[in-house]
Each structure stands twice: as structure tokens, then as C-alpha cells.
Coordinates of C-alpha atoms and ligand atoms in Angstrom, one line a residue:
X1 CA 74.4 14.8 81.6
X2 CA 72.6 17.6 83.1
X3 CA 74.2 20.1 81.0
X4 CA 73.4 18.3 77.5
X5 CA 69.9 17.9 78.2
X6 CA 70.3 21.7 79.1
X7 CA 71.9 22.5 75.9
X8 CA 69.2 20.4 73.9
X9 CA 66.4 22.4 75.4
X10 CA 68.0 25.7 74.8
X11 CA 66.1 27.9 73.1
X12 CA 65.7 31.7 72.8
X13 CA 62.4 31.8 74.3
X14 CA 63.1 29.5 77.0
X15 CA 59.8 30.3 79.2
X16 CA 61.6 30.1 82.1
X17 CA 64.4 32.2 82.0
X18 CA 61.5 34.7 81.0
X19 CA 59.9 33.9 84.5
X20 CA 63.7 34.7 85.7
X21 CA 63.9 38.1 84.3
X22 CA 59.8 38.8 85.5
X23 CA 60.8 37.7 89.3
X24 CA 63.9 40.0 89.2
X25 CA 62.0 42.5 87.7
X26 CA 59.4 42.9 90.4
X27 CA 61.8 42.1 93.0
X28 CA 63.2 45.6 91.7
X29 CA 60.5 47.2 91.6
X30 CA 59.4 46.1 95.1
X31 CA 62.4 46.5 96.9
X32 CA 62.2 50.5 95.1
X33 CA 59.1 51.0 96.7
X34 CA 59.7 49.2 100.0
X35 CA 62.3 51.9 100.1
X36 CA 59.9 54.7 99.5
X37 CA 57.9 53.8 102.2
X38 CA 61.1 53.0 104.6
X39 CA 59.6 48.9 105.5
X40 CA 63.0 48.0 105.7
X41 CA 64.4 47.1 109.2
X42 CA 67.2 46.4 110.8
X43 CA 68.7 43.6 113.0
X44 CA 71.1 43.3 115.3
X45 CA 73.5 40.6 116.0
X46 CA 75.9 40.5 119.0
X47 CA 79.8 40.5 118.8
X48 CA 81.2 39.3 122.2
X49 CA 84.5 39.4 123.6
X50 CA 87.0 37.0 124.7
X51 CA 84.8 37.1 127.9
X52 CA 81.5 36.5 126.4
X53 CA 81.0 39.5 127.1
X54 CA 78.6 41.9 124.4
X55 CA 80.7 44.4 122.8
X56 CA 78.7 45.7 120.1
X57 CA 76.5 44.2 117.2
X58 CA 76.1 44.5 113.7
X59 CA 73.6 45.8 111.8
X60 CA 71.8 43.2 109.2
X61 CA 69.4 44.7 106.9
X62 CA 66.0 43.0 106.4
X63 CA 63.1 42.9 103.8
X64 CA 59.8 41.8 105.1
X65 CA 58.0 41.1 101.7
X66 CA 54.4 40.1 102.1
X67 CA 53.2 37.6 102.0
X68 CA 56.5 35.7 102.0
X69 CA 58.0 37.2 105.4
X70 CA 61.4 38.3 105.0
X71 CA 63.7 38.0 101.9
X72 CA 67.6 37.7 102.5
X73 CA 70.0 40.0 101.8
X74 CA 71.5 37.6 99.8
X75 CA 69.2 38.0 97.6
X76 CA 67.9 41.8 97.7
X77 CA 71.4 43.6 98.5
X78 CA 73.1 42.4 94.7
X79 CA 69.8 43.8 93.1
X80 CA 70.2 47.2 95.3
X81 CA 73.7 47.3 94.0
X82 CA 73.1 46.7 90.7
X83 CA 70.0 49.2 90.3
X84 CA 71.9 52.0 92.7
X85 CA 69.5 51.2 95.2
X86 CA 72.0 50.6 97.5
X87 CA 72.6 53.9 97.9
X88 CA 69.2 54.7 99.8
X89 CA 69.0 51.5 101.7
X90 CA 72.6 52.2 103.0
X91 CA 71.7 56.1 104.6
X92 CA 68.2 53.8 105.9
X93 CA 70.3 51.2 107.5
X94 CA 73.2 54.1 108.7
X95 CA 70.1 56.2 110.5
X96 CA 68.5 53.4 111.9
X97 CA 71.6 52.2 113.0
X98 CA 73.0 55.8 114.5
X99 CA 69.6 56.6 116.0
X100 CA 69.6 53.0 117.7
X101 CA 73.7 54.5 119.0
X102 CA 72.1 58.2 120.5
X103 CA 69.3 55.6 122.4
X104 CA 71.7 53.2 123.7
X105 CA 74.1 56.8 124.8
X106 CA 71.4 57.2 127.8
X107 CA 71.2 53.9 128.8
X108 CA 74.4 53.0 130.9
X109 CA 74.1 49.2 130.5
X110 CA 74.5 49.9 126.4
X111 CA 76.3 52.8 126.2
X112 CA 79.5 50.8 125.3
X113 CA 78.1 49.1 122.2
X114 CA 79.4 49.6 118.9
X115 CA 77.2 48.9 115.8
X116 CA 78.8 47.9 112.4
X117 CA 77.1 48.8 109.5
X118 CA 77.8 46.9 106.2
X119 CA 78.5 49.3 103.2
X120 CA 78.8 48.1 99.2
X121 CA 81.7 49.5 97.1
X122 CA 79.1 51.3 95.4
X123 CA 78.3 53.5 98.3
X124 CA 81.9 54.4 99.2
X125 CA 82.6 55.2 95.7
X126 CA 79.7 57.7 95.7
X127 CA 81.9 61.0 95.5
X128 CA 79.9 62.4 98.8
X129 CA 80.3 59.2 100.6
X130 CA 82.1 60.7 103.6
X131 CA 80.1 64.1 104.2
X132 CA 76.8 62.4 103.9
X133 CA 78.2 59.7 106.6
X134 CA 79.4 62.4 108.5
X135 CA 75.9 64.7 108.4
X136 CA 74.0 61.6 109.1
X137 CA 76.0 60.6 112.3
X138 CA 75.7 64.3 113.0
X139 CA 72.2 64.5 112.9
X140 CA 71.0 61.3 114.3
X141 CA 73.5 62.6 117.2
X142 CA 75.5 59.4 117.0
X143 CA 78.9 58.7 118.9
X144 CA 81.1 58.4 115.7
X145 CA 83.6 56.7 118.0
X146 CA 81.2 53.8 118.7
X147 CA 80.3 53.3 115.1
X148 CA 82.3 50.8 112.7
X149 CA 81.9 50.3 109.0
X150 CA 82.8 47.2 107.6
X151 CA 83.7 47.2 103.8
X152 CA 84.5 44.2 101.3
X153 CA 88.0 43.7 99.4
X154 CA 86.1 44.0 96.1
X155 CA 85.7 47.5 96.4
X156 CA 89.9 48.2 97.4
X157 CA 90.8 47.1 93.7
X158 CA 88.5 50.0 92.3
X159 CA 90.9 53.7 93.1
X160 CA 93.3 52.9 95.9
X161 CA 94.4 56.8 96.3
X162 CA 90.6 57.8 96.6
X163 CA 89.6 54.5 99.1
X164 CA 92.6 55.7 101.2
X165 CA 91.9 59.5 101.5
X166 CA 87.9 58.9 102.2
X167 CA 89.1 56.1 104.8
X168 CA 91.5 58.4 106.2
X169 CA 88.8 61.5 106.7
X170 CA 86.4 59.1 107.9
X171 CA 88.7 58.2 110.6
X172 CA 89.5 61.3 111.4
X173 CA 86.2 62.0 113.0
X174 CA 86.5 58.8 114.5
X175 CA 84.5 56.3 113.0
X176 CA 86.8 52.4 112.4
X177 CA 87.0 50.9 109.6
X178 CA 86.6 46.7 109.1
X179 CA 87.4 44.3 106.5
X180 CA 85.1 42.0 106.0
X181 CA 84.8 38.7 104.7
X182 CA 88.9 38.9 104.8
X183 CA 90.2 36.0 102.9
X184 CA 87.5 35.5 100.0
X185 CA 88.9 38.4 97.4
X186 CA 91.3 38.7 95.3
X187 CA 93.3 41.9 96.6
X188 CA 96.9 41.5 98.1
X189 CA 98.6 41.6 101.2
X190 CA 100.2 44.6 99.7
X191 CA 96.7 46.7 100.0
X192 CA 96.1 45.5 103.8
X193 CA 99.3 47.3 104.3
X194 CA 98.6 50.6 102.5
X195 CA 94.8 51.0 103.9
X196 CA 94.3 52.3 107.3
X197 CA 91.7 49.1 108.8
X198 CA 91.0 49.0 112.1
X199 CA 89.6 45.6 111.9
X200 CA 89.1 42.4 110.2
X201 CA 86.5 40.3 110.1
X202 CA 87.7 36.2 109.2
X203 CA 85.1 35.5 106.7
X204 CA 82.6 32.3 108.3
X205 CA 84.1 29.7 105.2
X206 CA 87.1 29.5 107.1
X207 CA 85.5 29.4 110.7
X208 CA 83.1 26.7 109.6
X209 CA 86.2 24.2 108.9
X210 CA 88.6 25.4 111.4
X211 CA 88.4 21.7 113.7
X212 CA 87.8 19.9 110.6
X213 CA 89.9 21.1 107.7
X214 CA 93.6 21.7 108.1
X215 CA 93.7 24.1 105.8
X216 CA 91.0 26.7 107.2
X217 CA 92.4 26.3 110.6
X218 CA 95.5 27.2 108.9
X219 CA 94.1 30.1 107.3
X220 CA 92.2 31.1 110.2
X221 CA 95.5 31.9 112.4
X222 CA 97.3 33.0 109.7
X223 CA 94.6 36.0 109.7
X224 CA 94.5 36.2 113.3
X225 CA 98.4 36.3 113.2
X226 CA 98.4 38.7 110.4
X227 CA 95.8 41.1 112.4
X228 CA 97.6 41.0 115.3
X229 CA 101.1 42.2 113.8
X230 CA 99.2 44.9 112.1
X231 CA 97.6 45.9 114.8
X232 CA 94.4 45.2 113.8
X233 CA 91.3 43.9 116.0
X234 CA 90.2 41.0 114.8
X235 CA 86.6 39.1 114.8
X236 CA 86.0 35.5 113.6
X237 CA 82.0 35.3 111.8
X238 CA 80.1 32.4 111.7
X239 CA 81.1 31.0 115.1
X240 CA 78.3 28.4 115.9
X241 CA 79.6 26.0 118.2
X242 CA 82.1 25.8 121.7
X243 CA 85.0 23.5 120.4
X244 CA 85.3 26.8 117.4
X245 CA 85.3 29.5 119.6
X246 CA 87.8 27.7 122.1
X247 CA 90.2 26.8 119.2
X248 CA 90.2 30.5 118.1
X249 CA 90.2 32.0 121.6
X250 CA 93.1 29.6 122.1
X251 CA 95.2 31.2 119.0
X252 CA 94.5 34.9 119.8
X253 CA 91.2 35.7 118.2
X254 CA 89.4 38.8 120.0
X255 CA 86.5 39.4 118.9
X256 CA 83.7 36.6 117.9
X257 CA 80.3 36.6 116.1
X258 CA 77.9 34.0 115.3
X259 CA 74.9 31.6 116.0
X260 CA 76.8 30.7 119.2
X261 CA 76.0 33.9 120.2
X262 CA 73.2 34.8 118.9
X263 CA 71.3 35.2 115.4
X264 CA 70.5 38.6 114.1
X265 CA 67.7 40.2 116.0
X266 CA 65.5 42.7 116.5
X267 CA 66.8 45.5 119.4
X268 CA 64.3 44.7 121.9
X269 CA 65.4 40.7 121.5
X270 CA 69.1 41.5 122.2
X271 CA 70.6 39.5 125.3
X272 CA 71.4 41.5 128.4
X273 CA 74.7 41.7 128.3
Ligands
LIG1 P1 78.1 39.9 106.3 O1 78.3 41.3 106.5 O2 79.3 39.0 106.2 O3 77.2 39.4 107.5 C1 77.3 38.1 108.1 C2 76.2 37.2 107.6 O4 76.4 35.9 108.2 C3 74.8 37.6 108.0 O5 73.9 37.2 107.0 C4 74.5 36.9 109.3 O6 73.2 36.7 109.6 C5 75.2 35.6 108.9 N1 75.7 34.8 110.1 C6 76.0 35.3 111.3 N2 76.4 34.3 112.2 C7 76.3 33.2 111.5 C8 76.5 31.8 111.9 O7 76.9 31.4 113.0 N3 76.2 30.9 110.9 C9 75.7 31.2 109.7 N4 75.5 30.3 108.8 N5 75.5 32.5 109.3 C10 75.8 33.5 110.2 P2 72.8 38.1 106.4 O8 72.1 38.9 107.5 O9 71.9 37.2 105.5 O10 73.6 39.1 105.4 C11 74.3 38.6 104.3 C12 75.1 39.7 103.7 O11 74.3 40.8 103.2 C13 76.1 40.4 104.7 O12 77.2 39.6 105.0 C14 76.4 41.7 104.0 O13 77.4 41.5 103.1 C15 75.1 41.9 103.3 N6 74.3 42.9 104.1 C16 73.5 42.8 105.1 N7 73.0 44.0 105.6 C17 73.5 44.9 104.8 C18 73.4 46.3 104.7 O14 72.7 47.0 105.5 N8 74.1 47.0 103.7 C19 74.9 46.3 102.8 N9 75.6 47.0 101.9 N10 75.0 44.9 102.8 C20 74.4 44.3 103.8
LIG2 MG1 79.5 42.4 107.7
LIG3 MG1 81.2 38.8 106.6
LIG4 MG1 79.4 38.7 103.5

């Protein structure tokens, strides 16, 4: 019913898909110059071990857009992408992020911590992807050991021999490499056993449903199983309440991330330990 009356009112100057393309427009041209002037910020949200105990975090980018306080990701990261933004915001987000690692290096309590920075397949395919990874960790004085990037499948389809040679240089100096969101794309089994991960990260749909739904429980250990006879660390997203994190805990997942936990901060807001 909804799409015939959609259909009926169809038209080529439908007013409001004009709005649609104004709002996306400024959005660009906003987020462009919220870039310029480096507003963007990043927080922080804790990944805890089998313990409870704080291993590291991962970096979240945020937008606060006056007046409207901060706009998601969700809805500024596909524009970036699109528009080659993405680019900039991702060496912003990688020095914040390495700067926030050299900190934490003289403080004994932190020094442990890993961060995780997010990075679009447009980024990695950038042919200076690696060096300008590299020179940024270098210069910000970052433990390339203690920093993690987590990448999506979408980007794996693109040039498998050029995603495995820049993922093997990168972690050559060091740096580990996560799969994130594992279990939403479309790529094979066959690429998780020709790329050199370090990590993956169960994507949250499945976490969400794993003591309600059969299926994502069945999914979720199948990952966790998977990880483990690859070798792989593994972290479940999304955790947000104690009867998720005990079922996971119980089969083998490491590594855990969510509300549970704690939501994405800023630094200063981080728990303790
Ligand atoms: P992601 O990398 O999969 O990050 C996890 C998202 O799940 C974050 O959303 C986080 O706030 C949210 N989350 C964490 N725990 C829970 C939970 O218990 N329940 C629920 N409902 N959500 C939880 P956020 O911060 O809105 O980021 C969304 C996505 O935007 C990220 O998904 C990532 O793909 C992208 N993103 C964020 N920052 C960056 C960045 O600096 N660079 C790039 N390229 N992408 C980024
Ligand atoms: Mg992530
Ligand atoms: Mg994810
Ligand atoms: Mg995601």
C-alpha cells in the first residue's frame, strides 16, 4: 500500500528528495570543513578480557555538529567514503589515536592498552597506505606493537595480492590486523585463510541473538571455533548484558566489547582498569 501511494506521488521534482540531496550536500560540505579545522574527536571504548579486565579500546570517531551535538558515524563515515574524505579523517583519527598510545607509554597503569583504529577499504587501497601508517606511528612516537587496525571484508574482494602484501608489511613492523564485523560480507572462508588476520571481531547482529536465536548462537561459536583453529584472537561486539558474555566466555570467546562494558568515551572518562 505504502509503495503505490509512493509510486502515484512520484514525480521528477519530488520536493523532498530535493531536500535529500540539499541535507547531503551540506552534510559534505560540513564535514570538509570540520576537517579543516580538525573538530573531529575521538572516543574510546574498552575491550576487556576474559577477566574483566581492560585490554585495550577502540577508537570511535565523532562529529560534534552545532547545534545538533554529535552526528553518528553511521551517518558521516559513508559520506567521507564516498567524497574521499575518508582519507583525512582516517590519518586524524590514526594521530589522535597514536598520540593518545605515546601518553598512555609513561603511565604504567595504561601502558598495556592497545587501541584499534577502524579503517575503510578506501584508505587501504590508497597506494601509500602503509608508509603513511608507518610515518604517522613514527612520528606521533607510537608503540606499533600496541596498535591494531580493524578492516571490513568488503574491502578483501577488491585486489587480494595487493591487500595481502600491504597487510603483510604492515605487520612486519608490528602493527595486528582485525576483521571486523566478521560474518556480514560476502567473502569466503577461502580469503580468511589466505590473509594474515590477527583478529576477528564477531559482528554485534550475532551477539545480540546468541541466548535467543539458535541460529546466531550457532554462528557465534562457529566464529569463535573458526578463530581459535586459525589461531586468531577473537572479540565478540555488542555485548550488553551478563547471561551474553557468560555464554560466550563459556564457548571460548577472549576478548569482549560492548555496553556491558562500557559505551564509547572520551579518554579522561575511561574506567580504571
Ligand atoms: P564498528 O567498527 O563495528 O564499531 C562498533 C560500533 O558499535 C560503534 O558504533 C559502537 O559505539 C557500537 N557499539 C559498541 N558496543 C555496543 C553495544 O553494546 N550495543 C550497541 N547497540 N552498539 C554498540 P559507532 O561508534 O556509531 O561507529 C559505527 C561504525 O562507524 C563503526 O562500526 C565503524 O565501522 C565506523 N567508524 C567509526 N569510527 C571510524 C573511524 O575512525 N574510521 C572509519 N573508517 N570508520 C569508523
Ligand atoms: Mg570496528
Ligand atoms: Mg564492528
Ligand atoms: Mg561496523
Amino acid at each position: 500500500e505504502a509503495k503505490a501511494a509512493g509510486r502515484n506521488t512520484y514525480c521528477f521534482f519530488d520536493p523532498s528528495m530535493q531536500e535529500g540531496a540539499l541535507v547531503r550536500m551540506r552534510l559534505e560540505s560540513d564535514l570538509r570543513q570540520a576537517l579543516a579545522r580538525q573538530l573531529l574527536l575521538v572516543y574510546y571504548q574498552p575491550v576487556v578480557d576474559r577477566k574483566g579486565r581492560m585490554s585495550g579500546v577502540e577508537a570511535l570517531v565523532r562529529w560534534p555538529r552545532p547545534p545538533g551535538g554529535m552526528v553518528s558515524p553511521a551517518e558521516f563515515i559513508p559520506v567521507a567514503e564516498r567524497t574521499g574524505l575518508i582519507v583525512t579523517l582516517g590519518r586524524q583519527v590514526l594521530c589522535m589515536a597514536c598520540r593518545q598510545l605515546a601518553v598512555w607509554a609513561g603511565d604504567p597503569r595504561r601502558a598495556h592498552l592497545t587501541i584499534s583504529v577502524n579503517v575503510s577499504a578506501r584508505e587501504f587501497r590508497h597506494p601509500q597506505f602503509v608508509s603513511q601508517m608507518l610515518s604517522v606511528v613514527e612520528q606521533e612516537g607510537a608503540n606499533p606493537r600496541l596498535l591494531k587496525l580493524e578492516i571490513t571484508e568488503s574491502l578483501l574482494l577488491h585486489d587480494v595480492q595487493d591487500t595481502i602484501a600491504k597487510m603483510a608489511a604492515l605487520r612486519s613492523h608490528g602493527l595486528a590486523l582485525s576483521l571486523d564485523d566478521f560474518g556480514t560480507g560476502y567473502s569466503s572462508l577461502s580469503y580468511l585463510k589466505k590473509l594474515p588476520f590477527d583478529q576477528l571481531k564477531i559482528d554485534q547482529s550475532f551477539v545480540r541473538g546468541v541466548l535467543v536465536d539458535p541460529h546466531d548462537a550457532a554462528v557465534a561459536c562457529t566464529i569463535i571455533q573458526l578463530a581459535r583453529s586459525f589461531g586468531l584472537t577473537v572479540v565478540a561486539e555488542g555485548v550488553e548484558t551478563e547471561g551474553q558474555r557468560e555464554y560466550l566466555m563459556a564457548n571460548g570467546c577472549e576478548l569482549f566489547q560492548g555496553y556491558l562494558f562500557g559505551r564509547p568515551v572520551p579518554v579522561d572518562q575511561l574506567p580504571e582498569s
